[in-house]
Amino acid sequence: MTRHNSYTDLLIIGAGPAGLMAACWASQYAMTTRLIDQKSERTKAGHADGINSRTMEILDSFGVADVVMRQAVGNMDASYWGLDENTGHIRRIKCQPSQPQELSRFDQMLLNQGAIEQILIDYLHSKGRVHVERGRKAEDLELPDGSDQNGDDAFPVHVRVISANGEDGQSDNAEVIHARYVIACDGAQSWTSAQLNVDSDVWKTESTWGVMDIVPDTDFPDIRRACAIQSGDGGSMMVVPRENNLVRFYLQMNGGEGRSPNGPDKSEGSLEDLIDMAERALRPYKLAYKHCDWWSLYPIGRRLIKQYHVDRIFFAGDAAHTHSPKGGQGMNISMQDSYNLVWKIAAVITGSVDPAILETYQSERRPEAEQLMEFDTRLVYAYEEGSMEDGSEDGVEAVRDKYAGFMAGVAVTYSPSILVSNCESNTAVTRNIQLGKRLPSYLVVGQEDGCVVHLAQKLDSNGCWRLLIFSGDLHSPGIRDRLSRFAKEFSGRLNSQLGLQSTKISQVLETFLIHSSPRSSFDKSELLGLFHHFGTELGWDHAKTFADDPSYHGDTGQAYQQYGIDKQRGGLIVCRPDQHVGWTGDLEDVEGLEKYFSRFLIRRERA
């Protein structure tokens, strides 16, 4: 048997959506990353299909949201159907937007998991730093003796990897990967979790559902809307329009206790059985199909691991939690797990932050998974037992309305921690901004080019923290002087207190100025003189200067109002690399800002 050793900063096990998102994040950093998967190819059909608004925002931060939108179907309308007791047939009860439009600049999209995986794979290929190593199977795992992250062994986690197609332990490609950190994204049947005997909270499986992706031949009028349907002998069903004229059907199966979660069992059901059930649920409408892309049977099982990491091994996605697909949250929560985690690990590996920030992965993501379990339980009950009638407190519509922000992914709010400061922050300055929540986006006007853009479009996922400086109206008395004093004092504090020299500041922190003056009231020479402290010490870039100017077409001139910032007072907002707000304060609160960063930035002593 041939064996060799290799070393990497980060090893990701599993190249599904969670693993690929982790790799996309890791590709932004000057570190080595390996991504292995035992499958020979990506997901081809079926599986997850919903992309919520927050996931679209995240994909946009990597520059691939437009690729998704070109392939996906927008989920604009939701239709509710119930049983008409007089006719015994279904009738439409209500049709409404699938989610409130003000939640995000992106709507929910519908696209199969395999297409999402390919988009992320293509992104990794364009970056050229990380690629998927197919047919590589993790076989053995060895942890360091202790949990001291500053131990002598810089690569303390050892994972033995072999060819997935070779004989056990005899592959010429066997290697031991020595890693600083490992992220397990290896699915519901997680090998990594089994090796570590990770405990989980488990909810009893209550029912089994069937799923099929077909090109339907039907006269059902809402076939291209997302539908919740409760009929008589046809049971409950969910209809979801998909790309390429496909439509997904979720159907409640009877007597489903104990069915295999690993795919369809032809002895227990068939595609024709699912078609027959769907047609009965749709009566008086007809249903046949021209093509079936994928189908499966599965029990609803809820599982949530108690600890999101063991030593230097972290769990994300289905390796951490499983649930039903009813709310379209599986792929979204999975990708958002790794999006929350990887920038933290990367910042620790590259030596810029204290490893203590890694504890926030558990404190931030497990409460979201707990809410997912609660939401999933209520939604499944609503499909199986609730009413579709208006005013029903246990119906599908009521549950979806209550959890609208959660379903869109924009209600996620991380609790106070080393990264979310409720001590040094002055939330009265930014009245409509909630600490720990992702920064909502509003239109601003580029000072240099006059382009109207969403502010969030400038917050790319590149690993930088963002300091958003809302100066107010630069024509107001005293504001220019306050801004200049802030720039000089803040850059000095970064240098003296944190040891960040001016040439390094812009590698950790990007600064943006959003003023409330008319854009045309300044010329470039005035701005160069006004912001000379920014230019020399904060790496100032005039492309990062914006006006909240109402004189442009569209909803411009509303950012200060929407964020709750007084134009005469101004304010500061710090966004983490994942766009969640970590700190807010007065324009001149340099001390509070310095205290916030000193909690986790590692001080660099001068040579």
Coordinates of C-alpha atoms in Angstrom, one line a residue:
M1 CA 0.0 0.0 0.0
T2 CA 1.3 3.4 -1.0
R3 CA 0.7 6.3 1.3
H4 CA 1.8 9.9 1.3
N5 CA 1.3 12.9 3.5
S6 CA 0.0 16.3 2.4
Y7 CA -0.8 19.5 4.3
T8 CA -3.5 22.1 3.9
D9 CA -4.9 24.9 5.9
L10 CA -8.5 23.9 5.4
L11 CA -10.1 20.6 4.3
I12 CA -13.7 20.5 3.2
I13 CA -15.4 17.1 3.1
G14 CA -18.3 17.1 0.7
A15 CA -19.0 19.1 -2.4
G16 CA -22.7 19.7 -2.2
P17 CA -24.0 23.3 -1.8
A18 CA -22.6 23.8 1.7
G19 CA -19.2 22.5 0.7
L20 CA -19.0 24.5 -2.5
M21 CA -20.1 27.7 -0.7
A22 CA -17.3 27.0 1.9
A23 CA -14.8 26.7 -1.0
C24 CA -16.0 29.9 -2.7
W25 CA -15.4 31.8 0.6
A26 CA -12.0 30.1 1.1
S27 CA -10.9 31.0 -2.4
Q28 CA -10.9 34.7 -1.3
Y29 CA -8.0 34.1 1.2
A30 CA -4.3 33.5 0.9
M31 CA -4.5 30.0 2.3
T32 CA -4.5 26.5 1.0
T33 CA -7.8 24.7 0.8
R34 CA -8.8 21.1 -0.3
L35 CA -12.3 20.1 -1.3
I36 CA -12.9 16.3 -1.6
D37 CA -16.1 14.4 -2.5
Q38 CA -16.5 10.6 -2.9
K39 CA -19.0 11.0 -5.7
S40 CA -17.7 10.9 -9.3
E41 CA -19.9 13.8 -10.4
R42 CA -22.2 16.6 -9.1
T43 CA -25.9 16.2 -8.4
K44 CA -27.6 15.7 -11.8
A45 CA -31.3 15.9 -11.0
G46 CA -33.8 16.4 -8.2
H47 CA -33.0 17.3 -4.6
A48 CA -33.3 20.9 -3.4
D49 CA -34.8 23.6 -5.6
G50 CA -35.6 26.8 -3.6
I51 CA -33.2 29.7 -3.4
N52 CA -34.4 32.3 -0.9
S53 CA -33.7 36.0 -1.0
R54 CA -30.8 36.0 1.4
T55 CA -29.1 33.2 -0.5
M56 CA -29.5 35.3 -3.6
E57 CA -27.9 38.3 -1.8
I58 CA -25.0 36.0 -0.9
L59 CA -24.6 34.7 -4.4
D60 CA -24.7 38.3 -5.7
S61 CA -21.8 39.1 -3.3
F62 CA -19.8 36.5 -5.3
G63 CA -21.0 37.9 -8.6
V64 CA -23.1 34.9 -9.7
A65 CA -26.7 36.0 -8.9
D66 CA -27.2 37.0 -12.5
V67 CA -26.2 33.6 -13.7
V68 CA -28.8 32.0 -11.4
M69 CA -31.5 34.4 -12.6
R70 CA -30.9 33.6 -16.2
Q71 CA -31.5 29.9 -15.5
A72 CA -34.1 30.0 -12.7
V73 CA -37.8 30.6 -12.4
G74 CA -39.0 33.5 -10.2
N75 CA -41.4 32.5 -7.4
M76 CA -43.7 35.5 -7.5
D77 CA -47.2 34.1 -6.7
A78 CA -48.4 31.7 -4.1
S79 CA -51.8 30.0 -4.5
Y80 CA -53.9 28.2 -1.9
W81 CA -56.4 25.5 -2.8
G82 CA -58.9 23.7 -0.5
L83 CA -61.7 21.2 -0.8
D84 CA -65.1 22.4 -1.8
E85 CA -67.4 20.1 0.3
N86 CA -70.3 20.7 -2.0
T87 CA -68.6 19.3 -5.1
G88 CA -65.9 17.2 -3.6
H89 CA -63.3 19.0 -5.8
I90 CA -60.7 21.5 -5.0
R91 CA -61.2 25.3 -5.4
R92 CA -58.8 28.2 -5.3
I93 CA -59.1 30.1 -2.0
K94 CA -56.5 32.8 -2.5
C95 CA -53.6 33.9 -4.7
Q96 CA -51.1 36.4 -3.4
P97 CA -47.3 37.3 -3.7
S98 CA -45.1 34.6 -2.3
Q99 CA -43.4 37.0 0.0
P100 CA -43.5 40.7 0.9
Q101 CA -41.5 42.7 -1.7
E102 CA -39.8 44.9 0.9
L103 CA -37.8 42.1 2.4
S104 CA -35.0 42.1 -0.1
R105 CA -34.0 43.4 -3.5
F106 CA -34.2 39.8 -4.6
D107 CA -37.2 37.5 -4.9
Q108 CA -37.1 33.8 -4.2
M109 CA -35.9 31.8 -7.2
L110 CA -36.5 28.2 -8.1
L111 CA -33.7 26.2 -9.7
N112 CA -32.5 22.6 -9.2
Q113 CA -29.6 21.9 -6.8
G114 CA -27.4 20.5 -9.5
A115 CA -27.5 23.8 -11.5
I116 CA -26.6 25.7 -8.3
E117 CA -23.7 23.4 -7.7
Q118 CA -22.4 23.9 -11.3
I119 CA -22.6 27.7 -11.0
L120 CA -20.4 27.5 -7.8
I121 CA -18.0 25.0 -9.5
D122 CA -17.7 27.4 -12.4
Y123 CA -16.9 30.2 -10.0
L124 CA -14.2 28.1 -8.3
H125 CA -12.7 27.4 -11.7
S126 CA -12.6 31.1 -12.6
K127 CA -10.8 31.8 -9.3
G128 CA -8.3 29.0 -9.9
R129 CA -7.5 28.5 -6.2
V130 CA -9.7 25.5 -5.2
H131 CA -11.1 22.7 -7.2
V132 CA -13.3 19.7 -6.4
E133 CA -11.4 16.4 -6.0
R134 CA -13.9 13.8 -7.1
G135 CA -13.8 10.1 -6.1
R136 CA -11.8 10.8 -2.9
K137 CA -13.2 9.1 0.2
A138 CA -12.3 9.9 3.8
E139 CA -11.6 6.6 5.6
D140 CA -10.0 7.5 8.9
L141 CA -9.9 10.5 11.1
E142 CA -7.4 11.4 13.9
L143 CA -7.8 14.4 16.2
P144 CA -5.1 16.1 18.2
D145 CA -4.7 14.9 21.8
G146 CA -6.0 18.2 23.2
S147 CA -8.1 21.1 22.1
D148 CA -5.3 23.8 22.4
Q149 CA -5.5 25.7 19.1
N150 CA -2.0 27.0 19.7
G151 CA -0.4 23.6 20.1
D152 CA 2.9 22.5 18.6
D153 CA 1.3 20.7 15.7
A154 CA 0.2 23.3 13.2
F155 CA -1.8 20.8 11.2
P156 CA -3.4 18.7 14.0
V157 CA -6.3 17.1 12.2
H158 CA -5.3 14.0 10.2
V159 CA -7.7 12.6 7.6
R160 CA -6.8 9.4 5.6
V161 CA -8.2 9.6 2.1
I162 CA -8.4 6.9 -0.5
S163 CA -9.9 6.5 -3.9
A164 CA -13.7 5.9 -3.7
N165 CA -13.4 3.3 -6.4
G166 CA -10.4 1.4 -5.0
E167 CA -10.3 -1.5 -2.7
D168 CA -10.5 -0.6 0.9
G169 CA -7.1 0.7 2.1
Q170 CA -5.2 -0.6 -1.0
S171 CA -5.5 2.4 -3.3
D172 CA -2.3 3.8 -4.8
N173 CA -3.9 7.2 -4.2
A174 CA -4.1 6.8 -0.4
E175 CA -2.9 9.9 1.4
V176 CA -3.1 11.4 4.9
I177 CA -4.2 15.0 4.7
H178 CA -2.9 17.1 7.6
A179 CA -5.2 20.0 8.1
R180 CA -5.4 23.0 10.4
Y181 CA -9.2 22.9 10.3
V182 CA -11.9 20.6 8.7
I183 CA -15.4 21.4 7.7
A184 CA -17.7 18.4 7.4
C185 CA -20.3 19.1 4.7
D186 CA -20.9 15.4 4.0
G187 CA -24.7 15.2 4.3
A188 CA -27.4 13.7 6.4
Q189 CA -25.5 10.4 6.7
S190 CA -22.3 12.3 7.7
W191 CA -19.3 10.0 7.9
T192 CA -17.4 12.6 9.9
S193 CA -20.2 12.9 12.4
A194 CA -20.3 9.1 12.8
Q195 CA -16.5 9.0 13.4
L196 CA -16.8 11.5 16.3
N197 CA -20.1 10.1 17.7
V198 CA -21.7 13.5 17.7
D199 CA -24.9 13.6 19.7
S200 CA -28.1 14.9 18.1
D201 CA -31.6 16.0 19.1
V202 CA -33.9 13.8 17.2
W203 CA -37.6 14.2 16.5
K204 CA -39.8 11.2 15.6
T205 CA -40.5 10.7 11.9
E206 CA -44.2 11.4 11.5
S207 CA -45.0 10.9 7.9
T208 CA -43.6 10.1 4.4
W209 CA -43.9 12.2 1.3
G210 CA -43.3 11.5 -2.4
V211 CA -41.6 13.9 -4.7
M212 CA -41.4 14.1 -8.5
D213 CA -40.1 16.5 -11.1
I214 CA -42.2 16.2 -14.3
V215 CA -43.2 18.1 -17.4
P216 CA -46.9 18.0 -16.8
D217 CA -49.8 17.8 -19.3
T218 CA -52.7 19.3 -17.3
D219 CA -55.5 21.8 -17.4
F220 CA -54.9 22.9 -13.8
P221 CA -54.9 26.7 -14.0
D222 CA -52.1 27.4 -11.4
I223 CA -49.6 24.9 -12.6
R224 CA -47.0 27.7 -13.0
R225 CA -47.6 29.1 -9.5
A226 CA -46.4 27.8 -6.2
C227 CA -49.5 26.0 -4.8
A228 CA -50.5 24.5 -1.4
I229 CA -53.3 22.1 -2.0
Q230 CA -55.5 20.2 0.4
S231 CA -58.0 17.8 -1.1
G232 CA -60.1 14.9 0.0
D233 CA -58.9 11.4 -0.8
G234 CA -55.9 12.9 -2.7
G235 CA -54.4 14.2 0.6
S236 CA -52.1 17.2 0.7
M237 CA -49.8 18.4 -2.0
M238 CA -47.4 21.2 -2.9
V239 CA -46.8 22.3 -6.5
V240 CA -43.6 24.2 -7.4
P241 CA -42.8 25.5 -10.9
R242 CA -39.3 24.8 -12.1
E243 CA -36.9 25.6 -14.9
N244 CA -37.2 24.0 -18.4
N245 CA -41.0 23.6 -18.0
L246 CA -40.6 21.2 -15.1
V247 CA -43.0 21.2 -12.1
R248 CA -42.2 19.6 -8.8
F249 CA -45.0 17.8 -6.9
Y250 CA -44.7 17.0 -3.2
L251 CA -47.3 14.5 -2.1
Q252 CA -48.2 13.3 1.4
M253 CA -48.0 9.5 1.5
N254 CA -50.1 7.3 3.8
G255 CA -48.6 4.8 6.3
G256 CA -45.2 6.2 5.7
E257 CA -43.5 5.3 9.0
G258 CA -40.2 3.6 8.4
R259 CA -39.8 4.1 4.7
S260 CA -36.2 4.3 3.5
P261 CA -34.7 7.9 3.4
N262 CA -32.2 6.9 0.7
G263 CA -34.4 7.0 -2.3
P264 CA -37.4 5.3 -3.9
D265 CA -38.2 1.7 -3.1
K266 CA -40.1 0.3 -6.1
S267 CA -41.8 -2.3 -3.9
E268 CA -43.5 0.5 -1.8
G269 CA -44.5 2.8 -4.6
S270 CA -43.9 3.9 -8.2
L271 CA -43.9 7.0 -10.3
E272 CA -47.3 6.0 -11.6
D273 CA -48.6 5.8 -8.0
L274 CA -47.4 9.4 -7.5
I275 CA -49.0 10.5 -10.7
D276 CA -52.3 8.8 -9.7
M277 CA -52.2 10.5 -6.3
A278 CA -51.5 13.9 -7.8
E279 CA -54.4 13.5 -10.3
R280 CA -56.8 12.6 -7.5
A281 CA -55.7 15.6 -5.5
L282 CA -56.2 17.9 -8.5
R283 CA -59.8 16.9 -9.3
P284 CA -61.7 18.1 -11.3
Y285 CA -58.5 18.9 -13.3
K286 CA -56.6 16.3 -15.3
L287 CA -52.9 15.4 -15.0
A288 CA -50.5 13.4 -17.2
Y289 CA -46.8 13.9 -17.9
K290 CA -44.6 14.1 -20.9
H291 CA -41.2 13.6 -19.1
C292 CA -40.0 12.7 -15.6
D293 CA -36.7 14.1 -14.6
W294 CA -36.5 12.6 -11.1
W295 CA -38.7 11.1 -8.3
S296 CA -38.2 9.7 -4.8
L297 CA -40.0 8.7 -1.6
Y298 CA -38.7 9.9 1.8
P299 CA -39.8 10.1 5.4
I300 CA -39.7 13.4 7.3
G301 CA -37.0 13.1 9.9
R302 CA -35.7 16.0 12.0
R303 CA -32.3 15.9 13.5
L304 CA -30.1 18.7 15.0
I305 CA -26.6 18.1 16.3
K306 CA -25.9 19.4 19.8
Q307 CA -22.4 20.7 19.1
Y308 CA -21.5 22.4 15.8
H309 CA -17.9 21.6 16.2
V310 CA -15.6 19.1 17.9
D311 CA -12.1 20.6 18.4
R312 CA -11.1 21.9 15.0
I313 CA -13.8 20.0 13.0
F314 CA -16.9 21.9 12.2
F315 CA -20.3 20.7 10.8
A316 CA -22.4 22.5 8.2
G317 CA -25.6 21.8 6.2
D318 CA -27.2 18.4 6.4
A319 CA -24.3 17.1 8.5
A320 CA -25.6 19.4 11.2
H321 CA -29.4 19.3 10.7
T322 CA -32.1 17.4 8.7
H323 CA -35.7 18.3 8.1
S324 CA -38.4 18.1 5.5
P325 CA -38.1 20.1 2.2
K326 CA -41.5 21.7 2.7
G327 CA -40.3 25.2 3.3
G328 CA -37.5 25.2 0.7
Q329 CA -34.9 25.9 3.4
G330 CA -32.5 23.0 3.1
M331 CA -30.0 24.2 0.5
N332 CA -30.4 27.8 1.9
I333 CA -29.6 27.1 5.5
S334 CA -26.8 24.8 4.4
M335 CA -25.1 27.4 2.3
Q336 CA -25.7 30.1 5.0
D337 CA -24.0 27.8 7.6
S338 CA -20.8 27.7 5.6
Y339 CA -21.0 31.4 4.6
N340 CA -21.1 32.2 8.3
L341 CA -18.2 29.9 9.2
V342 CA -15.5 30.1 6.6
W343 CA -14.6 33.8 6.8
K344 CA -14.0 33.3 10.5
I345 CA -11.8 30.2 10.0
A346 CA -9.9 32.0 7.2
A347 CA -9.3 35.1 9.4
V348 CA -7.9 32.9 12.1
I349 CA -5.7 30.9 9.7
T350 CA -4.3 34.1 8.1
G351 CA -3.6 35.5 11.6
S352 CA -5.7 38.6 11.7
V353 CA -8.2 37.6 14.4
D354 CA -8.4 35.8 17.7
P355 CA -9.5 32.2 17.4
A356 CA -12.2 33.0 20.1
I357 CA -14.4 34.2 17.2
L358 CA -14.9 30.5 16.1
E359 CA -17.1 29.9 19.1
T360 CA -19.7 32.3 17.5
Y361 CA -20.4 29.7 14.8
Q362 CA -22.3 27.6 17.3
S363 CA -24.0 30.5 19.1
E364 CA -25.1 32.1 15.8
R365 CA -26.1 29.2 13.6
R366 CA -27.6 26.6 16.0
P367 CA -30.4 29.0 17.1
E368 CA -31.3 29.4 13.4
A369 CA -31.5 25.6 13.0
E370 CA -33.7 25.4 16.1
Q371 CA -36.0 27.9 14.5
L372 CA -35.9 25.8 11.3
M373 CA -37.1 22.8 13.3
E374 CA -39.9 24.7 14.8
F375 CA -41.0 26.2 11.4
D376 CA -40.7 22.8 9.7
T377 CA -42.8 21.1 12.3
R378 CA -45.6 23.7 12.0
L379 CA -45.5 23.8 8.2
V380 CA -45.7 20.0 7.8
Y381 CA -48.6 19.9 10.3
A382 CA -50.3 22.7 8.4
Y383 CA -50.1 20.7 5.1
E384 CA -51.3 17.5 6.8
E385 CA -53.9 18.8 9.2
G386 CA -54.5 22.5 8.8
S387 CA -57.1 24.4 6.9
M388 CA -56.7 26.5 3.8
E389 CA -59.6 28.8 4.7
D390 CA -59.0 32.5 5.4
G391 CA -58.3 33.2 9.1
S392 CA -57.2 29.6 9.9
E393 CA -54.5 29.9 12.5
D394 CA -53.1 26.4 11.7
G395 CA -53.2 26.7 7.9
V396 CA -50.3 26.8 5.5
E397 CA -50.8 30.5 4.7
A398 CA -50.8 31.5 8.4
V399 CA -47.5 29.6 9.0
R400 CA -45.9 31.1 5.9
D401 CA -47.0 34.6 6.9
K402 CA -45.6 34.2 10.4
Y403 CA -42.2 33.0 9.2
A404 CA -42.0 35.1 6.0
G405 CA -38.8 36.8 7.1
F406 CA -37.2 33.5 8.2
M407 CA -38.2 31.8 4.9
A408 CA -36.6 34.7 3.0
G409 CA -33.5 34.4 5.1
V410 CA -33.4 38.1 6.0
A411 CA -34.7 37.9 9.5
V412 CA -31.6 36.1 10.8
T413 CA -30.3 38.1 13.8
Y414 CA -27.1 37.0 15.6
S415 CA -27.0 37.6 19.3
P416 CA -24.4 39.8 21.1
S417 CA -21.0 38.3 21.1
I418 CA -17.3 39.1 20.5
L419 CA -18.4 40.0 16.9
V420 CA -21.8 41.7 17.7
S421 CA -21.2 44.5 20.2
N422 CA -24.1 45.8 22.3
C423 CA -21.8 47.5 24.8
E424 CA -19.8 49.9 22.7
S425 CA -22.6 50.5 20.1
N426 CA -25.0 53.5 20.1
T427 CA -28.1 52.2 18.3
A428 CA -29.9 55.5 18.7
V429 CA -27.7 56.9 15.9
T430 CA -29.0 54.3 13.4
R431 CA -32.5 53.8 14.6
N432 CA -33.6 51.3 12.0
I433 CA -30.5 49.1 12.0
Q434 CA -30.5 46.0 14.2
L435 CA -27.2 44.7 15.5
G436 CA -26.5 41.2 14.4
K437 CA -28.8 41.5 11.4
R438 CA -27.6 41.7 7.8
L439 CA -27.5 45.3 6.5
P440 CA -30.5 46.0 4.4
S441 CA -29.7 47.6 1.1
Y442 CA -30.9 50.9 -0.4
L443 CA -30.1 52.8 -3.6
V444 CA -27.3 55.3 -3.5
V445 CA -25.6 57.4 -6.2
G446 CA -21.9 57.0 -7.1
Q447 CA -20.1 60.3 -6.4
E448 CA -17.6 59.6 -9.2
D449 CA -19.7 58.1 -12.0
G450 CA -23.3 59.0 -11.1
C451 CA -24.4 55.4 -11.3
V452 CA -27.4 54.4 -9.1
V453 CA -26.6 51.2 -7.3
H454 CA -27.7 49.2 -4.3
L455 CA -25.3 49.8 -1.5
A456 CA -25.0 46.0 -0.9
Q457 CA -23.7 45.6 -4.4
K458 CA -20.5 47.2 -3.2
L459 CA -20.1 44.8 -0.2
D460 CA -18.5 41.9 -2.2
S461 CA -17.5 38.8 -0.3
N462 CA -13.8 39.5 -0.3
G463 CA -13.0 39.0 3.4
C464 CA -12.9 42.7 4.3
W465 CA -14.7 44.4 7.1
R466 CA -16.6 47.5 6.1
L467 CA -16.8 50.8 7.9
L468 CA -19.7 52.8 6.5
I469 CA -19.4 56.5 7.3
F470 CA -22.6 58.4 7.1
S471 CA -21.3 62.0 7.3
G472 CA -24.6 63.8 6.8
D473 CA -24.8 66.9 4.7
L474 CA -21.3 68.1 3.9
H475 CA -22.6 71.6 3.5
S476 CA -23.9 71.8 7.1
P477 CA -21.7 73.8 9.4
G478 CA -19.0 71.7 11.2
I479 CA -19.6 68.4 9.4
R480 CA -16.5 68.7 7.3
D481 CA -14.3 69.4 10.3
R482 CA -15.9 66.5 12.2
L483 CA -15.2 64.1 9.4
S484 CA -11.6 65.2 9.0
R485 CA -11.0 64.8 12.7
F486 CA -12.6 61.4 12.7
A487 CA -10.4 60.2 9.8
K488 CA -7.2 61.4 11.5
E489 CA -8.0 60.1 15.0
F490 CA -9.3 56.7 13.8
S491 CA -6.4 55.9 11.6
G492 CA -4.0 56.9 14.4
R493 CA -5.8 54.6 16.9
L494 CA -5.7 51.7 14.4
N495 CA -1.9 52.2 14.2
S496 CA -1.1 52.8 17.9
Q497 CA -3.7 50.6 19.6
L498 CA -4.0 47.6 17.2
G499 CA -0.6 47.8 15.5
L500 CA -2.2 48.0 12.0
Q501 CA 0.1 50.2 9.9
S502 CA -1.6 52.5 7.4
T503 CA -0.4 50.4 4.5
K504 CA -2.2 47.3 5.9
I505 CA -5.5 48.9 7.0
S506 CA -7.2 48.6 3.6
Q507 CA -6.4 44.9 3.6
V508 CA -8.5 44.4 6.7
L509 CA -11.0 47.2 6.5
E510 CA -12.7 49.0 3.6
T511 CA -14.2 52.4 4.2
F512 CA -17.2 53.8 2.4
L513 CA -18.5 57.4 2.6
I514 CA -22.2 58.0 2.1
H515 CA -23.1 61.7 2.4
S516 CA -26.5 63.3 2.0
S517 CA -25.4 66.4 0.0
P518 CA -26.5 66.8 -3.7
R519 CA -23.8 64.9 -5.7
S520 CA -23.4 67.8 -8.2
S521 CA -22.5 70.2 -5.4
F522 CA -18.9 69.0 -5.2
D523 CA -16.2 68.7 -7.8
K524 CA -13.3 66.3 -7.5
S525 CA -10.7 68.8 -6.3
E526 CA -12.9 69.8 -3.4
L527 CA -13.3 66.1 -2.3
L528 CA -9.6 65.5 -2.7
G529 CA -8.9 68.3 -0.3
L530 CA -11.7 67.4 2.1
F531 CA -10.7 63.7 2.4
H532 CA -6.9 63.9 2.4
H533 CA -6.7 62.1 5.7
F534 CA -8.7 59.2 4.3
G535 CA -6.5 59.1 1.2
T536 CA -3.2 58.7 3.1
E537 CA -4.3 56.6 6.1
L538 CA -7.4 54.7 5.3
G539 CA -6.7 53.7 1.8
W540 CA -9.5 56.0 0.5
D541 CA -11.0 55.3 -2.9
H542 CA -13.3 57.8 -4.5
A543 CA -15.2 54.9 -6.1
K544 CA -16.3 54.2 -2.5
T545 CA -18.0 57.6 -2.1
F546 CA -21.7 57.8 -2.6
A547 CA -24.5 60.4 -2.3
D548 CA -28.0 59.8 -0.9
D549 CA -29.3 62.1 -3.6
P550 CA -33.0 62.2 -4.3
S551 CA -32.6 64.0 -7.7
Y552 CA -32.1 60.8 -9.6
H553 CA -34.8 58.5 -11.0
G554 CA -36.0 55.7 -8.8
D555 CA -36.0 55.3 -5.0
T556 CA -32.8 57.3 -4.4
G557 CA -32.4 59.8 -1.5
Q558 CA -34.0 57.4 1.0
A559 CA -31.0 55.6 2.5
Y560 CA -30.6 58.0 5.5
Q561 CA -34.3 57.8 6.2
Q562 CA -34.5 54.0 5.8
Y563 CA -31.5 53.5 8.1
G564 CA -32.8 56.0 10.6
I565 CA -29.8 58.3 10.5
D566 CA -30.1 62.0 11.2
K567 CA -28.6 64.0 8.3
Q568 CA -27.3 66.6 10.8
R569 CA -25.7 64.0 13.1
G570 CA -24.5 61.3 10.8
G571 CA -23.3 57.9 12.1
L572 CA -21.0 54.9 11.7
I573 CA -21.9 51.3 10.8
V574 CA -19.5 48.4 10.9
C575 CA -20.4 45.4 8.7
R576 CA -18.6 42.1 9.2
P577 CA -17.3 40.3 6.1
D578 CA -20.7 38.5 5.9
Q579 CA -22.6 41.9 5.8
H580 CA -24.1 41.5 9.3
V581 CA -23.9 44.6 11.4
G582 CA -21.4 44.3 14.2
W583 CA -21.3 47.8 15.6
T584 CA -22.9 51.2 15.2
G585 CA -22.0 54.6 16.7
D586 CA -21.7 58.4 16.5
L587 CA -19.6 59.9 13.7
E588 CA -17.0 60.9 16.3
D589 CA -17.1 57.8 18.5
V590 CA -13.6 56.7 17.6
E591 CA -13.0 55.2 21.1
G592 CA -16.1 52.9 20.8
L593 CA -15.0 51.8 17.3
E594 CA -11.5 51.1 18.5
K595 CA -12.8 49.1 21.5
Y596 CA -15.0 47.0 19.1
F597 CA -12.1 46.0 16.8
S598 CA -9.7 45.4 19.8
R599 CA -12.0 42.6 21.0
F600 CA -10.9 40.3 18.2
L601 CA -8.2 41.8 16.0
I602 CA -4.8 40.5 16.8
R603 CA -2.4 43.3 17.7
R604 CA 0.7 43.5 15.5
E605 CA 3.8 44.8 17.3
R606 CA 5.9 47.2 15.4
A607 CA 9.3 45.8 14.3

